[in-house]
Amino acid sequence: MYIIAGLGNFGREYVNTRHNIGFEVIDKLAGQENITLLEMKHKAAIGKGMIAGQKCILAKPLTFMNLSGESVRELVDYYKVDETSELIVISDDISLHVGQLRIRKKGSAGGHNGLKNIIAHLGDDAFVRIRVGVGEKPQEWDLVDHVLGHFSTAERKLMDESVGRAAEAVRVILSEGADAAMNQFNKKAAPAEGGQEK
């Protein structure tokens, strides 16, 4: 069994913000695979189903971003999964260009508070993560304003495409393994209109 956790913040005011891309990928997968996220357990909205021939739990932690590890820890413990091979975490990343994907099997949080909290609760950074680029913070902006802000029309189009690619990357990880997904999806994205290549 796999746990696929997308990170974000619950609440209408956070919908379509940069920080909620993890939630968007989970919603995309749920829609494509006909999985409903109606159960509220382990501090998360969860749904169970089959994806790429594998039993999966889709999860959107309800703890708010900075405490995501509380929910992920409970899920890992309850379902007795091996977090090094059966946990996939999806998050936004401001160090990647808008729409760019980066898949890794381990690594630091890279300044992302949700990932930092998960690493703290698991006691290890060896879990598969899909980072979805949301663009670098403009110099004059506050970081919180940036990650809780919305995309431009051009960026939104790129993000919609990358959410679909991230969902497909999950299926490749489940069917062919993380290395195959890394080879397929860890490519540079074209810069958004007015943006710069990262």
Short mmCIF file of C-alpha atoms in Angstrom, two decimals, residues 73-149:
data_model
loop_
_atom_site.label_atom_id
_atom_site.label_comp_id
_atom_site.label_asym_id
_atom_site.label_seq_id
_atom_site.Cartn_x
_atom_site.Cartn_y
_atom_site.Cartn_z
CA ARG A 73 3.36 10.29 10.82
CA GLU A 74 -0.09 9.04 11.90
CA LEU A 75 -0.84 7.73 8.40
CA VAL A 76 2.51 5.94 8.10
CA ASP A 77 2.09 4.34 11.53
CA TYR A 78 -1.56 3.32 11.12
CA TYR A 79 -1.17 1.76 7.67
CA LYS A 80 2.26 0.35 8.49
CA VAL A 81 3.88 1.51 5.27
CA ASP A 82 7.61 1.78 4.66
CA GLU A 83 8.08 5.52 4.30
CA THR A 84 11.28 5.08 2.28
CA SER A 85 9.43 3.27 -0.53
CA GLU A 86 5.67 3.57 0.04
CA LEU A 87 5.22 7.26 0.85
CA ILE A 88 4.99 9.98 -1.81
CA VAL A 89 4.79 13.62 -0.69
CA ILE A 90 3.80 16.39 -3.11
CA SER A 91 4.64 20.01 -2.34
CA ASP A 92 5.19 23.42 -3.88
CA ASP A 93 8.74 24.73 -4.39
CA ILE A 94 9.72 28.37 -4.81
CA SER A 95 13.24 27.46 -5.97
CA LEU A 96 11.85 25.86 -9.14
CA HIS A 97 10.46 27.74 -12.11
CA VAL A 98 6.67 27.84 -12.48
CA GLY A 99 5.51 24.44 -13.75
CA GLN A 100 8.84 22.63 -13.34
CA LEU A 101 8.80 19.25 -11.58
CA ARG A 102 11.55 17.76 -9.48
CA ILE A 103 11.30 14.22 -8.09
CA ARG A 104 13.70 13.03 -5.40
CA LYS A 105 13.99 9.91 -3.24
CA LYS A 106 15.51 11.79 -0.29
CA GLY A 107 16.94 15.15 0.64
CA SER A 108 16.60 18.22 2.79
CA ALA A 109 13.44 20.27 3.17
CA GLY A 110 14.98 23.06 1.08
CA GLY A 111 13.41 25.65 3.36
CA HIS A 112 9.89 24.22 2.93
CA ASN A 113 8.22 24.16 6.36
CA GLY A 114 5.81 21.35 5.48
CA LEU A 115 8.63 19.05 4.35
CA LYS A 116 10.72 20.15 7.33
CA ASN A 117 7.95 19.08 9.71
CA ILE A 118 7.51 15.73 7.96
CA ILE A 119 11.25 15.03 8.18
CA ALA A 120 11.16 15.95 11.89
CA HIS A 121 8.25 13.59 12.61
CA LEU A 122 9.60 10.70 10.53
CA GLY A 123 13.14 11.19 11.79
CA ASP A 124 14.45 10.68 8.27
CA ASP A 125 14.53 12.49 4.93
CA ALA A 126 14.46 9.30 2.84
CA PHE A 127 11.01 9.45 1.27
CA VAL A 128 9.92 10.13 -2.30
CA ARG A 129 8.80 13.68 -2.91
CA ILE A 130 7.46 15.47 -5.97
CA ARG A 131 8.22 19.18 -5.85
CA VAL A 132 6.16 21.40 -8.13
CA GLY A 133 7.74 24.73 -9.05
CA VAL A 134 5.67 27.82 -8.23
CA GLY A 135 8.29 30.45 -9.04
CA GLU A 136 10.78 32.48 -7.08
CA LYS A 137 9.66 35.19 -4.68
CA PRO A 138 10.02 38.70 -6.15
CA GLN A 139 12.75 40.57 -4.25
CA GLU A 140 10.41 43.16 -2.77
CA TRP A 141 7.80 40.59 -1.66
CA ASP A 142 7.34 38.94 1.71
CA LEU A 143 7.69 35.14 1.47
CA VAL A 144 4.32 34.48 3.12
CA ASP A 145 2.59 36.87 0.71
CA HIS A 146 4.25 35.06 -2.19
CA VAL A 147 3.35 31.47 -1.26
CA LEU A 148 -0.17 32.46 -0.22
CA GLY A 149 -0.58 34.53 -3.38
#
